[in-house]
Every structure is written in C-alpha cells, then in structure tokens.
PDB file of C-alpha atoms in Angstrom:
ATOM      1  CA  MET U   1       0.000   0.000   0.000  1.00 71.00           C
ATOM      2  CA  LEU U   2       2.899   2.365   0.755  1.00 73.00           C
ATOM      3  CA  VAL U   3       4.416   1.868  -2.719  1.00 73.00           C
ATOM      4  CA  TYR U   4       1.040   2.417  -4.388  1.00 73.00           C
ATOM      5  CA  THR U   5       0.488   5.577  -2.341  1.00 76.00           C
ATOM      6  CA  ALA U   6       3.896   6.931  -3.348  1.00 79.00           C
ATOM      7  CA  LYS U   7       3.195   6.280  -7.028  1.00 75.00           C
ATOM      8  CA  ARG U   8      -0.204   7.970  -6.909  1.00 75.00           C
ATOM      9  CA  LEU U   9       1.256  10.900  -4.976  1.00 77.00           C
ATOM     10  CA  LEU U  10       3.991  11.366  -7.582  1.00 82.00           C
ATOM     11  CA  LEU U  11       1.385  11.285 -10.337  1.00 80.00           C
ATOM     12  CA  ALA U  12      -0.729  13.849  -8.464  1.00 80.00           C
ATOM     13  CA  VAL U  13       2.281  16.167  -8.130  1.00 80.00           C
ATOM     14  CA  LEU U  14       3.091  15.874 -11.845  1.00 87.00           C
ATOM     15  CA  VAL U  15      -0.529  16.600 -12.780  1.00 85.00           C
ATOM     16  CA  SER U  16      -0.530  19.584 -10.417  1.00 85.00           C
ATOM     17  CA  LEU U  17       2.580  21.015 -12.071  1.00 85.00           C
ATOM     18  CA  THR U  18       1.076  20.528 -15.525  1.00 88.00           C
ATOM     19  CA  VAL U  19      -2.166  22.200 -14.483  1.00 86.00           C
ATOM     20  CA  SER U  20      -0.297  25.093 -12.874  1.00 86.00           C
ATOM     21  CA  ALA U  21       1.631  25.684 -16.121  1.00 86.00           C
ATOM     22  CA  LEU U  22      -1.613  25.686 -18.114  1.00 85.00           C
ATOM     23  CA  VAL U  23      -3.297  28.057 -15.661  1.00 83.00           C
ATOM     24  CA  PHE U  24      -0.309  30.410 -15.760  1.00 81.00           C
ATOM     25  CA  SER U  25      -0.315  30.359 -19.564  1.00 80.00           C
ATOM     26  CA  LEU U  26      -3.889  31.703 -19.569  1.00 74.00           C
ATOM     27  CA  LEU U  27      -2.341  35.041 -18.687  1.00 68.00           C
ATOM     28  CA  TYR U  28      -0.882  35.333 -22.193  1.00 68.00           C
ATOM     29  CA  LEU U  29      -3.670  33.800 -24.278  1.00 65.00           C
ATOM     30  CA  SER U  30      -5.270  37.173 -24.939  1.00 61.00           C
ATOM     31  CA  GLY U  31      -1.960  38.886 -25.786  1.00 63.00           C
ATOM     32  CA  ASP U  32       0.179  41.137 -23.664  1.00 65.00           C
ATOM     33  CA  PRO U  33      -1.332  41.208 -20.135  1.00 67.00           C
ATOM     34  CA  ALA U  34       0.217  44.600 -19.383  1.00 67.00           C
ATOM     35  CA  THR U  35      -1.562  46.132 -22.367  1.00 66.00           C
ATOM     36  CA  ALA U  36      -4.849  44.524 -21.317  1.00 64.00           C
ATOM     37  CA  LEU U  37      -4.503  45.858 -17.772  1.00 65.00           C
ATOM     38  CA  ALA U  38      -3.485  49.341 -18.923  1.00 63.00           C
ATOM     39  CA  GLY U  39      -6.511  49.731 -21.173  1.00 63.00           C
ATOM     40  CA  GLU U  40      -7.002  50.956 -24.706  1.00 63.00           C
ATOM     41  CA  ARG U  41      -6.095  54.589 -24.000  1.00 66.00           C
ATOM     42  CA  ALA U  42      -2.853  53.867 -22.160  1.00 65.00           C
ATOM     43  CA  ASN U  43       0.426  55.144 -23.555  1.00 69.00           C
ATOM     44  CA  GLU U  44       3.712  53.259 -23.724  1.00 68.00           C
ATOM     45  CA  ALA U  45       4.929  54.711 -20.414  1.00 74.00           C
ATOM     46  CA  ASP U  46       1.845  53.367 -18.608  1.00 66.00           C
ATOM     47  CA  ILE U  47       2.312  49.927 -20.149  1.00 70.00           C
ATOM     48  CA  GLN U  48       5.970  49.815 -19.140  1.00 73.00           C
ATOM     49  CA  ALA U  49       5.061  50.884 -15.607  1.00 76.00           C
ATOM     50  CA  ILE U  50       2.541  48.034 -15.319  1.00 69.00           C
ATOM     51  CA  LYS U  51       5.088  45.566 -16.653  1.00 71.00           C
ATOM     52  CA  ALA U  52       7.549  46.642 -13.985  1.00 73.00           C
ATOM     53  CA  ALA U  53       4.917  46.596 -11.228  1.00 70.00           C
ATOM     54  CA  TYR U  54       3.649  43.087 -12.045  1.00 69.00           C
ATOM     55  CA  GLY U  55       6.962  41.612 -13.175  1.00 70.00           C
ATOM     56  CA  PHE U  56       5.880  41.186 -16.796  1.00 70.00           C
ATOM     57  CA  ASP U  57       9.257  42.550 -17.922  1.00 70.00           C
ATOM     58  CA  GLN U  58      10.990  39.403 -16.657  1.00 74.00           C
ATOM     59  CA  PRO U  59      11.394  36.175 -18.671  1.00 77.00           C
ATOM     60  CA  VAL U  60       8.256  34.049 -18.724  1.00 77.00           C
ATOM     61  CA  TYR U  61       9.837  31.070 -16.973  1.00 80.00           C
ATOM     62  CA  ILE U  62      10.982  33.297 -14.094  1.00 82.00           C
ATOM     63  CA  GLN U  63       7.480  34.735 -13.822  1.00 79.00           C
ATOM     64  CA  TYR U  64       6.058  31.216 -13.703  1.00 84.00           C
ATOM     65  CA  PHE U  65       8.365  29.928 -10.963  1.00 86.00           C
ATOM     66  CA  LYS U  66       7.831  33.058  -8.866  1.00 83.00           C
ATOM     67  CA  TRP U  67       4.070  32.744  -9.282  1.00 81.00           C
ATOM     68  CA  LEU U  68       4.137  29.018  -8.448  1.00 86.00           C
ATOM     69  CA  ALA U  69       6.307  29.581  -5.359  1.00 86.00           C
ATOM     70  CA  GLY U  70       3.848  32.203  -4.153  1.00 83.00           C
ATOM     71  CA  ALA U  71       0.833  30.005  -4.948  1.00 84.00           C
ATOM     72  CA  VAL U  72       2.220  27.139  -2.871  1.00 84.00           C
ATOM     73  CA  GLN U  73       2.467  29.566   0.063  1.00 84.00           C
ATOM     74  CA  GLY U  74      -1.017  30.949  -0.579  1.00 80.00           C
ATOM     75  CA  GLU U  75       0.250  34.206  -2.088  1.00 83.00           C
ATOM     76  CA  PHE U  76      -1.537  35.021  -5.355  1.00 81.00           C
ATOM     77  CA  GLY U  77      -0.910  38.743  -5.412  1.00 79.00           C
ATOM     78  CA  GLU U  78      -3.513  41.494  -5.381  1.00 80.00           C
ATOM     79  CA  SER U  79      -6.791  41.548  -7.269  1.00 82.00           C
ATOM     80  CA  VAL U  80      -6.724  44.081 -10.076  1.00 77.00           C
ATOM     81  CA  TYR U  81     -10.439  44.897  -9.734  1.00 79.00           C
ATOM     82  CA  PHE U  82     -11.194  44.399  -6.031  1.00 81.00           C
ATOM     83  CA  ARG U  83      -7.897  45.964  -4.881  1.00 81.00           C
ATOM     84  CA  MET U  84      -7.324  43.458  -2.104  1.00 85.00           C
ATOM     85  CA  PRO U  85      -5.241  40.290  -1.680  1.00 86.00           C
ATOM     86  CA  VAL U  86      -6.586  37.458  -3.814  1.00 86.00           C
ATOM     87  CA  ILE U  87      -6.262  34.949  -0.977  1.00 88.00           C
ATOM     88  CA  ASP U  88      -8.562  37.111   1.187  1.00 89.00           C
ATOM     89  CA  LEU U  89     -11.151  37.141  -1.599  1.00 88.00           C
ATOM     90  CA  ILE U  90     -11.018  33.363  -1.907  1.00 88.00           C
ATOM     91  CA  VAL U  91     -11.254  32.802   1.850  1.00 88.00           C
ATOM     92  CA  GLU U  92     -14.293  35.089   1.916  1.00 89.00           C
ATOM     93  CA  ARG U  93     -16.078  33.405  -1.005  1.00 89.00           C
ATOM     94  CA  LEU U  94     -15.045  29.739  -0.610  1.00 88.00           C
ATOM     95  CA  PRO U  95     -17.491  28.831   2.222  1.00 90.00           C
ATOM     96  CA  VAL U  96     -20.450  29.502  -0.105  1.00 90.00           C
ATOM     97  CA  THR U  97     -19.019  27.165  -2.746  1.00 89.00           C
ATOM     98  CA  MET U  98     -18.227  24.457  -0.184  1.00 89.00           C
ATOM     99  CA  MET U  99     -21.730  24.730   1.301  1.00 90.00           C
ATOM    100  CA  LEU U 100     -23.239  24.377  -2.164  1.00 90.00           C
ATOM    101  CA  GLY U 101     -20.997  21.394  -2.972  1.00 88.00           C
ATOM    102  CA  VAL U 102     -21.792  19.545   0.270  1.00 90.00           C
ATOM    103  CA  SER U 103     -25.539  20.156   0.003  1.00 91.00           C
ATOM    104  CA  ALA U 104     -25.571  19.106  -3.665  1.00 91.00           C
ATOM    105  CA  MET U 105     -23.627  15.934  -2.893  1.00 89.00           C
ATOM    106  CA  THR U 106     -26.012  15.086  -0.049  1.00 91.00           C
ATOM    107  CA  PHE U 107     -29.011  15.658  -2.321  1.00 92.00           C
ATOM    108  CA  ALA U 108     -27.493  13.497  -5.081  1.00 90.00           C
ATOM    109  CA  LEU U 109     -26.770  10.581  -2.731  1.00 89.00           C
ATOM    110  CA  LEU U 110     -30.167  10.747  -1.024  1.00 91.00           C
ATOM    111  CA  LEU U 111     -31.883  10.688  -4.417  1.00 89.00           C
ATOM    112  CA  SER U 112     -29.696   8.292  -6.392  1.00 87.00           C
ATOM    113  CA  ILE U 113     -29.105   5.473  -3.883  1.00 87.00           C
ATOM    114  CA  PRO U 114     -32.803   4.754  -3.181  1.00 88.00           C
ATOM    115  CA  LEU U 115     -33.552   4.985  -6.917  1.00 88.00           C
ATOM    116  CA  GLY U 116     -30.696   2.600  -7.680  1.00 86.00           C
ATOM    117  CA  VAL U 117     -31.917   0.143  -5.049  1.00 85.00           C
ATOM    118  CA  LEU U 118     -35.498   0.252  -6.365  1.00 86.00           C
ATOM    119  CA  ALA U 119     -34.301  -0.175  -9.950  1.00 85.00           C
ATOM    120  CA  ALA U 120     -32.264  -3.233  -8.980  1.00 82.00           C
ATOM    121  CA  MET U 121     -34.983  -4.789  -6.819  1.00 82.00           C
ATOM    122  CA  TYR U 122     -37.575  -4.344  -9.574  1.00 83.00           C
ATOM    123  CA  GLN U 123     -35.388  -4.985 -12.589  1.00 80.00           C
ATOM    124  CA  ASN U 124     -37.013  -4.389 -16.002  1.00 82.00           C
ATOM    125  CA  SER U 125     -40.141  -3.057 -14.326  1.00 85.00           C
ATOM    126  CA  LEU U 126     -41.795   0.337 -14.725  1.00 89.00           C
ATOM    127  CA  ILE U 127     -39.805   1.601 -11.714  1.00 86.00           C
ATOM    128  CA  ASP U 128     -36.559   0.496 -13.345  1.00 84.00           C
ATOM    129  CA  ARG U 129     -37.454   2.202 -16.629  1.00 87.00           C
ATOM    130  CA  ALA U 130     -38.450   5.393 -14.837  1.00 87.00           C
ATOM    131  CA  ALA U 131     -35.166   5.477 -12.936  1.00 84.00           C
ATOM    132  CA  LEU U 132     -33.168   4.921 -16.120  1.00 83.00           C
ATOM    133  CA  LEU U 133     -35.175   7.656 -17.864  1.00 86.00           C
ATOM    134  CA  LEU U 134     -34.341  10.015 -15.009  1.00 82.00           C
ATOM    135  CA  ALA U 135     -30.666   9.184 -15.431  1.00 80.00           C
ATOM    136  CA  VAL U 136     -30.717   9.737 -19.196  1.00 80.00           C
ATOM    137  CA  VAL U 137     -32.485  13.081 -18.823  1.00 82.00           C
ATOM    138  CA  GLY U 138     -30.031  14.154 -16.151  1.00 77.00           C
ATOM    139  CA  GLN U 139     -27.083  13.491 -18.420  1.00 76.00           C
ATOM    140  CA  ALA U 140     -28.596  15.014 -21.550  1.00 80.00           C
ATOM    141  CA  MET U 141     -30.017  18.201 -20.033  1.00 82.00           C
ATOM    142  CA  PRO U 142     -27.651  21.209 -19.765  1.00 84.00           C
ATOM    143  CA  SER U 143     -27.371  22.359 -16.167  1.00 83.00           C
ATOM    144  CA  PHE U 144     -27.769  26.038 -17.011  1.00 83.00           C
ATOM    145  CA  TRP U 145     -31.037  25.340 -18.878  1.00 88.00           C
ATOM    146  CA  PHE U 146     -32.349  23.277 -15.965  1.00 88.00           C
ATOM    147  CA  ALA U 147     -31.415  26.124 -13.619  1.00 88.00           C
ATOM    148  CA  LEU U 148     -33.307  28.669 -15.705  1.00 89.00           C
ATOM    149  CA  MET U 149     -36.393  26.424 -15.847  1.00 89.00           C
ATOM    150  CA  LEU U 150     -36.390  26.059 -12.047  1.00 89.00           C
ATOM    151  CA  ILE U 151     -36.056  29.818 -11.654  1.00 90.00           C
ATOM    152  CA  VAL U 152     -39.030  30.405 -13.968  1.00 90.00           C
ATOM    153  CA  LEU U 153     -41.116  27.770 -12.173  1.00 89.00           C
ATOM    154  CA  PHE U 154     -40.307  28.378  -8.497  1.00 88.00           C
ATOM    155  CA  ALA U 155     -39.260  32.032  -8.474  1.00 85.00           C
ATOM    156  CA  TYR U 156     -41.755  33.561 -10.942  1.00 85.00           C
ATOM    157  CA  TRP U 157     -44.720  31.307 -11.727  1.00 90.00           C
ATOM    158  CA  VAL U 158     -44.900  29.908  -8.176  1.00 85.00           C
ATOM    159  CA  PRO U 159     -42.750  32.376  -6.206  1.00 85.00           C
ATOM    160  CA  ILE U 160     -41.794  30.285  -3.193  1.00 87.00           C
ATOM    161  CA  LEU U 161     -37.989  30.387  -3.533  1.00 86.00           C
ATOM    162  CA  PRO U 162     -35.549  33.222  -4.304  1.00 87.00           C
ATOM    163  CA  ALA U 163     -33.940  33.294  -7.738  1.00 82.00           C
ATOM    164  CA  SER U 164     -30.569  34.733  -6.703  1.00 80.00           C
ATOM    165  CA  GLY U 165     -28.389  35.598  -3.740  1.00 79.00           C
ATOM    166  CA  SER U 166     -26.854  33.648  -0.856  1.00 78.00           C
ATOM    167  CA  ASP U 167     -28.302  35.303   2.247  1.00 80.00           C
ATOM    168  CA  SER U 168     -30.280  32.342   3.619  1.00 83.00           C
ATOM    169  CA  TRP U 169     -30.713  28.597   3.225  1.00 85.00           C
ATOM    170  CA  GLN U 170     -33.616  29.175   0.831  1.00 87.00           C
ATOM    171  CA  HIS U 171     -31.180  30.671  -1.669  1.00 87.00           C
ATOM    172  CA  PHE U 172     -29.337  27.324  -1.816  1.00 89.00           C
ATOM    173  CA  VAL U 173     -32.365  25.124  -2.554  1.00 90.00           C
ATOM    174  CA  LEU U 174     -32.565  25.584  -6.328  1.00 91.00           C
ATOM    175  CA  PRO U 175     -28.754  25.564  -6.897  1.00 91.00           C
ATOM    176  CA  THR U 176     -28.509  22.401  -4.792  1.00 91.00           C
ATOM    177  CA  ILE U 177     -31.156  20.638  -6.897  1.00 91.00           C
ATOM    178  CA  VAL U 178     -29.485  21.636 -10.173  1.00 90.00           C
ATOM    179  CA  LEU U 179     -25.947  20.725  -9.129  1.00 88.00           C
ATOM    180  CA  GLY U 180     -27.028  17.562  -7.287  1.00 88.00           C
ATOM    181  CA  TYR U 181     -29.122  16.321 -10.206  1.00 87.00           C
ATOM    182  CA  TYR U 182     -25.997  16.570 -12.362  1.00 82.00           C
ATOM    183  CA  ALA U 183     -24.312  13.819 -10.289  1.00 83.00           C
ATOM    184  CA  THR U 184     -27.412  11.701  -9.664  1.00 87.00           C
ATOM    185  CA  PRO U 185     -27.299   9.553 -12.869  1.00 85.00           C
ATOM    186  CA  ALA U 186     -23.776   8.239 -12.229  1.00 84.00           C
ATOM    187  CA  PHE U 187     -24.558   7.304  -8.610  1.00 87.00           C
ATOM    188  CA  MET U 188     -27.898   5.748  -9.514  1.00 87.00           C
ATOM    189  CA  ARG U 189     -26.535   3.565 -12.304  1.00 85.00           C
ATOM    190  CA  LEU U 190     -23.558   2.467 -10.214  1.00 85.00           C
ATOM    191  CA  THR U 191     -25.807   1.531  -7.296  1.00 85.00           C
ATOM    192  CA  ARG U 192     -28.150  -0.408  -9.588  1.00 85.00           C
ATOM    193  CA  THR U 193     -25.351  -2.285 -11.355  1.00 84.00           C
ATOM    194  CA  GLY U 194     -23.473  -3.065  -8.146  1.00 81.00           C
ATOM    195  CA  LEU U 195     -26.592  -4.282  -6.359  1.00 82.00           C
ATOM    196  CA  LEU U 196     -27.580  -6.539  -9.268  1.00 80.00           C
ATOM    197  CA  ASP U 197     -24.129  -8.134  -9.212  1.00 80.00           C
ATOM    198  CA  VAL U 198     -24.195  -8.619  -5.440  1.00 76.00           C
ATOM    199  CA  LEU U 199     -27.733 -10.035  -5.396  1.00 71.00           C
ATOM    200  CA  SER U 200     -26.664 -12.765  -7.825  1.00 74.00           C
ATOM    201  CA  SER U 201     -23.597 -13.736  -5.748  1.00 72.00           C
ATOM    202  CA  ASP U 202     -23.285 -16.978  -3.787  1.00 68.00           C
ATOM    203  CA  TYR U 203     -23.187 -15.475  -0.299  1.00 68.00           C
ATOM    204  CA  VAL U 204     -26.477 -13.637  -0.876  1.00 66.00           C
ATOM    205  CA  ARG U 205     -28.127 -16.832  -2.065  1.00 68.00           C
ATOM    206  CA  THR U 206     -26.776 -18.546   1.051  1.00 70.00           C
ATOM    207  CA  ALA U 207     -28.207 -15.803   3.259  1.00 66.00           C
ATOM    208  CA  ARG U 208     -31.587 -16.244   1.629  1.00 68.00           C
ATOM    209  CA  ALA U 209     -31.387 -20.015   2.057  1.00 70.00           C
ATOM    210  CA  LYS U 210     -30.825 -19.513   5.792  1.00 68.00           C
ATOM    211  CA  GLY U 211     -34.218 -17.869   5.997  1.00 67.00           C
ATOM    212  CA  LEU U 212     -33.095 -14.281   6.541  1.00 65.00           C
ATOM    213  CA  SER U 213     -35.691 -11.629   5.835  1.00 66.00           C
ATOM    214  CA  PRO U 214     -35.470  -9.817   2.460  1.00 68.00           C
ATOM    215  CA  ALA U 215     -34.783  -6.508   4.231  1.00 67.00           C
ATOM    216  CA  LYS U 216     -31.882  -8.011   6.208  1.00 69.00           C
ATOM    217  CA  VAL U 217     -30.425  -9.603   3.090  1.00 67.00           C
ATOM    218  CA  LEU U 218     -30.690  -6.327   1.214  1.00 68.00           C
ATOM    219  CA  PHE U 219     -29.329  -3.899   3.791  1.00 68.00           C
ATOM    220  CA  LYS U 220     -26.911  -6.055   5.785  1.00 66.00           C
ATOM    221  CA  HIS U 221     -25.401  -8.222   3.054  1.00 63.00           C
ATOM    222  CA  ALA U 222     -26.115  -6.819  -0.411  1.00 69.00           C
ATOM    223  CA  LEU U 223     -26.270  -3.029  -0.187  1.00 70.00           C
ATOM    224  CA  ARG U 224     -23.349  -2.866   2.227  1.00 70.00           C
ATOM    225  CA  ASN U 225     -21.010  -4.227  -0.466  1.00 72.00           C
ATOM    226  CA  ALA U 226     -22.716  -2.704  -3.491  1.00 73.00           C
ATOM    227  CA  ILE U 227     -22.358   0.803  -2.076  1.00 73.00           C
ATOM    228  CA  ILE U 228     -18.538   0.679  -1.879  1.00 72.00           C
ATOM    229  CA  PRO U 229     -17.927   1.930  -5.474  1.00 76.00           C
ATOM    230  CA  VAL U 230     -20.401   4.761  -4.878  1.00 79.00           C
ATOM    231  CA  VAL U 231     -18.389   5.959  -1.882  1.00 74.00           C
ATOM    232  CA  SER U 232     -15.175   6.105  -3.902  1.00 73.00           C
ATOM    233  CA  LEU U 233     -16.935   7.791  -6.836  1.00 79.00           C
ATOM    234  CA  ALA U 234     -18.360  10.447  -4.515  1.00 81.00           C
ATOM    235  CA  ALA U 235     -14.904  11.934  -3.941  1.00 76.00           C
ATOM    236  CA  VAL U 236     -14.335  12.414  -7.674  1.00 77.00           C
ATOM    237  CA  GLN U 237     -17.859  13.727  -8.261  1.00 82.00           C
ATOM    238  CA  PHE U 238     -17.412  16.241  -5.453  1.00 82.00           C
ATOM    239  CA  GLY U 239     -14.456  17.672  -7.365  1.00 78.00           C
ATOM    240  CA  PHE U 240     -16.633  17.911 -10.486  1.00 77.00           C
ATOM    241  CA  MET U 241     -19.297  19.705  -8.462  1.00 80.00           C
ATOM    242  CA  LEU U 242     -16.868  22.322  -7.190  1.00 78.00           C
ATOM    243  CA  THR U 243     -15.649  23.101 -10.712  1.00 75.00           C
ATOM    244  CA  GLY U 244     -19.189  22.964 -12.087  1.00 71.00           C
ATOM    245  CA  SER U 245     -20.313  25.463  -9.475  1.00 78.00           C
ATOM    246  CA  ILE U 246     -18.909  28.268 -11.651  1.00 82.00           C
ATOM    247  CA  ILE U 247     -21.913  28.001 -13.987  1.00 84.00           C
ATOM    248  CA  ILE U 248     -24.466  27.391 -11.238  1.00 87.00           C
ATOM    249  CA  GLU U 249     -23.226  30.236  -9.044  1.00 86.00           C
ATOM    250  CA  THR U 250     -23.279  32.579 -12.020  1.00 86.00           C
ATOM    251  CA  VAL U 251     -26.872  31.690 -12.933  1.00 87.00           C
ATOM    252  CA  PHE U 252     -28.116  32.038  -9.329  1.00 89.00           C
ATOM    253  CA  ALA U 253     -25.753  34.913  -8.394  1.00 84.00           C
ATOM    254  CA  LEU U 254     -24.361  33.008  -5.430  1.00 86.00           C
ATOM    255  CA  HIS U 255     -21.382  34.962  -4.165  1.00 85.00           C
ATOM    256  CA  GLY U 256     -19.007  32.018  -3.947  1.00 85.00           C
ATOM    257  CA  ALA U 257     -15.659  31.192  -5.495  1.00 86.00           C
ATOM    258  CA  GLY U 258     -17.327  30.142  -8.750  1.00 84.00           C
ATOM    259  CA  PHE U 259     -19.099  33.478  -9.113  1.00 84.00           C
ATOM    260  CA  LEU U 260     -15.803  35.162  -8.242  1.00 86.00           C
ATOM    261  CA  ALA U 261     -14.206  33.365 -11.198  1.00 84.00           C
ATOM    262  CA  TRP U 262     -16.893  34.687 -13.558  1.00 84.00           C
ATOM    263  CA  GLU U 263     -16.557  38.220 -12.185  1.00 84.00           C
ATOM    264  CA  SER U 264     -12.787  38.098 -12.593  1.00 83.00           C
ATOM    265  CA  ILE U 265     -12.964  36.765 -16.150  1.00 81.00           C
ATOM    266  CA  SER U 266     -15.421  39.475 -17.209  1.00 79.00           C
ATOM    267  CA  ARG U 267     -13.217  42.178 -15.677  1.00 78.00           C
ATOM    268  CA  SER U 268      -9.841  40.798 -16.851  1.00 75.00           C
ATOM    269  CA  ASP U 269      -8.715  40.305 -13.262  1.00 80.00           C
ATOM    270  CA  PHE U 270      -5.905  37.904 -14.181  1.00 80.00           C
ATOM    271  CA  PRO U 271      -4.469  37.181 -10.693  1.00 82.00           C
ATOM    272  CA  THR U 272      -7.886  36.221  -9.329  1.00 86.00           C
ATOM    273  CA  VAL U 273      -8.758  34.079 -12.356  1.00 85.00           C
ATOM    274  CA  GLN U 274      -5.490  32.176 -12.045  1.00 84.00           C
ATOM    275  CA  ALA U 275      -5.934  31.645  -8.310  1.00 87.00           C
ATOM    276  CA  VAL U 276      -9.508  30.352  -8.541  1.00 87.00           C
ATOM    277  CA  LEU U 277      -8.773  28.006 -11.447  1.00 86.00           C
ATOM    278  CA  LEU U 278      -5.666  26.655  -9.733  1.00 87.00           C
ATOM    279  CA  LEU U 279      -7.572  26.187  -6.477  1.00 86.00           C
ATOM    280  CA  PHE U 280     -10.389  24.259  -8.169  1.00 85.00           C
ATOM    281  CA  SER U 281      -7.819  22.124 -10.001  1.00 85.00           C
ATOM    282  CA  TRP U 282      -6.044  21.305  -6.769  1.00 86.00           C
ATOM    283  CA  PHE U 283      -9.330  20.363  -5.138  1.00 84.00           C
ATOM    284  CA  TYR U 284     -10.077  17.934  -7.957  1.00 82.00           C
ATOM    285  CA  ILE U 285      -6.560  16.444  -7.942  1.00 85.00           C
ATOM    286  CA  ILE U 286      -6.584  15.923  -4.163  1.00 85.00           C
ATOM    287  CA  LEU U 287     -10.036  14.354  -4.186  1.00 81.00           C
ATOM    288  CA  THR U 288      -9.059  12.051  -7.066  1.00 80.00           C
ATOM    289  CA  PHE U 289      -5.915  11.058  -5.177  1.00 81.00           C
ATOM    290  CA  LEU U 290      -7.945  10.248  -2.054  1.00 80.00           C
ATOM    291  CA  ALA U 291     -10.441   8.265  -4.150  1.00 77.00           C
ATOM    292  CA  ASP U 292      -7.588   6.195  -5.620  1.00 76.00           C
ATOM    293  CA  LEU U 293      -6.290   5.415  -2.142  1.00 77.00           C
ATOM    294  CA  LEU U 294      -9.780   4.495  -0.955  1.00 75.00           C
ATOM    295  CA  ASN U 295     -10.268   2.152  -3.914  1.00 70.00           C
ATOM    296  CA  ALA U 296      -6.898   0.518  -3.267  1.00 71.00           C
ATOM    297  CA  TRP U 297      -7.735   0.050   0.396  1.00 72.00           C
ATOM    298  CA  LEU U 298     -11.146  -1.446  -0.370  1.00 64.00           C
ATOM    299  CA  ASN U 299      -9.857  -3.615  -3.252  1.00 62.00           C
ATOM    300  CA  PRO U 300      -6.245  -4.785  -2.729  1.00 64.00           C
ATOM    301  CA  ARG U 301      -6.063  -6.106  -6.311  1.00 62.00           C
ATOM    302  CA  ILE U 302      -5.845  -2.507  -7.570  1.00 60.00           C
ATOM    303  CA  ARG U 303      -2.464  -2.059  -5.873  1.00 61.00           C
ATOM    304  CA  VAL U 304      -0.773  -4.563  -8.159  1.00 60.00           C
ATOM    305  CA  ALA U 305      -2.662  -3.611 -11.330  1.00 56.00           C
TER     306      ALA U 305
END
C-alpha cells in the first residue's frame, strides 16, 4: 500500500505542475497582459510601468516559478479589480461554494441510492425504466437550462424560492437541486449495477437459504457491499461539483468562489482568475488522489494492477 500511495502521490504532483503551467499560460492567451490591464487609452509609459509593477518585464519562466512559489504559500498577489489580496477574496467566497458542494452531494446521494436500489430490486419493471429515464435526462439536459427552468417555475410562476443571492438557506435550494441532479445519474446507475451483481452472488443466495428476511439480506449483506464503489466515486464527483459550481453560481448569483471566477474573467482580473482556477484544479486532484487510495484500500487487487 505504501508503494502504491507513493506512485499515486507522484502522479498527483506531476498533474498539479502541468495544471499550474496551463493556468499560468492563460495570462498570455489574450496577448500582452500589461496592455490589457493598462486599457485601450494607455500610452507606452503606462504599459511599461505596469510591466515593472507586475513583473511582466521578466522572462516568462521566471514569472512562472515566482508565481508558483507564491501560490504554494497561498500568495496570489492582489486583485486588479477588487484591490485586495486574492487569498482574502477566496477565503471570503469559498465557504459559499463548499456549502453548495456539500448540500448538492447530499441531495445526489439521497436521491440516487434509493432509486438505484429500487431499480435493482424491480429490474425491467416500470420503476426500473423510470429510474433509467431520469438518469438519461439528467445526463442530456444542460445544467444552465435546468437552472433557468427552475427559476421560472419556483421564483416567478410559483414564487416560493428566491432566484438569486446567498443570504439564507432558501437561496441554496434551487442551486442544490441543479448541481445535485448533475451527479445523480452516475450514482444511480452504479448503485443499480453493483446491487444486481451482489444479489446474484453466492453469499447472498446462502443468506436467503438460511431464511433471513429480504430486508436483512438487502441492507446487511447486499447493499453494504454494493455501495462501496459509490463511496469512492463520490470523492471524484465532489471535485466535479466544485468546478461545475462556476456556472451554477453565475446563474443564481451566489457569491461564492465560482461566481468570483466569472466576475474576474469578465473584468480581466488575471491574478484572481489564475488563483480560482488553480484552487479548483487542486481540489479535484486531491479528491481524485484520495479516491484512488480508498479504492486501493477497499480492493487490494488494484495495488498490483
């Protein structure tokens, strides 16, 4: 297990370095960042002053290593638009994003696991078809369109929930449904498939032959083992939810880290954009790394694969 952990950790570090280089390169995709920050009416003296202030007059590789060294220490510079340290902005906005991610994950698990169990228990029935239809719709429907439909339905036609903001728990209901429904199909199908495999195994047939009640066979023997892949997948899906929150927070105007990314992109606030993207990438890499370790611990055969 120690050797496997070291290998996965090395891979995570290499991926992190690659992602950091890509995030840093975004600074130059739109041309000279000093010119973009100075504005259209700036003269050459203003542009040169900005280059000196932000270090754009240094070689690119030196800029990258300085930026990476600061990022590792939590120093991302100062926001161009908000005129405050980027790390303070992120610390202020991140709790909203984390609250949305946790609530969406809870909603997805509470919806998908019972649906997966019902679909497996009543295979090829109307319940099974309805659950599969729900999964197909969830994968095919764009999240932003679903969000807009919920806003029209529950904020305008039947005004029982707010359409934007993050002042109370009611503001998180619609974003939680949209973001949680995005992850529901994967959890539901995995639960259904895993439970069908477990129910056809020898030890479940033995438990039934001993006269155990169907509920005890299902919850104590079958579901307990079928749910293991769902637990490991949840870590990866949580990373997807955090990155996907950029769209959801923008639609619902939730003042989290995702909405901060949209604000920074629209205002050419390069330091903040880089910091948020790198932070979300690190979240996903760490969660994927933890999911790999969990899978290896639950299934020792993975360690030698």
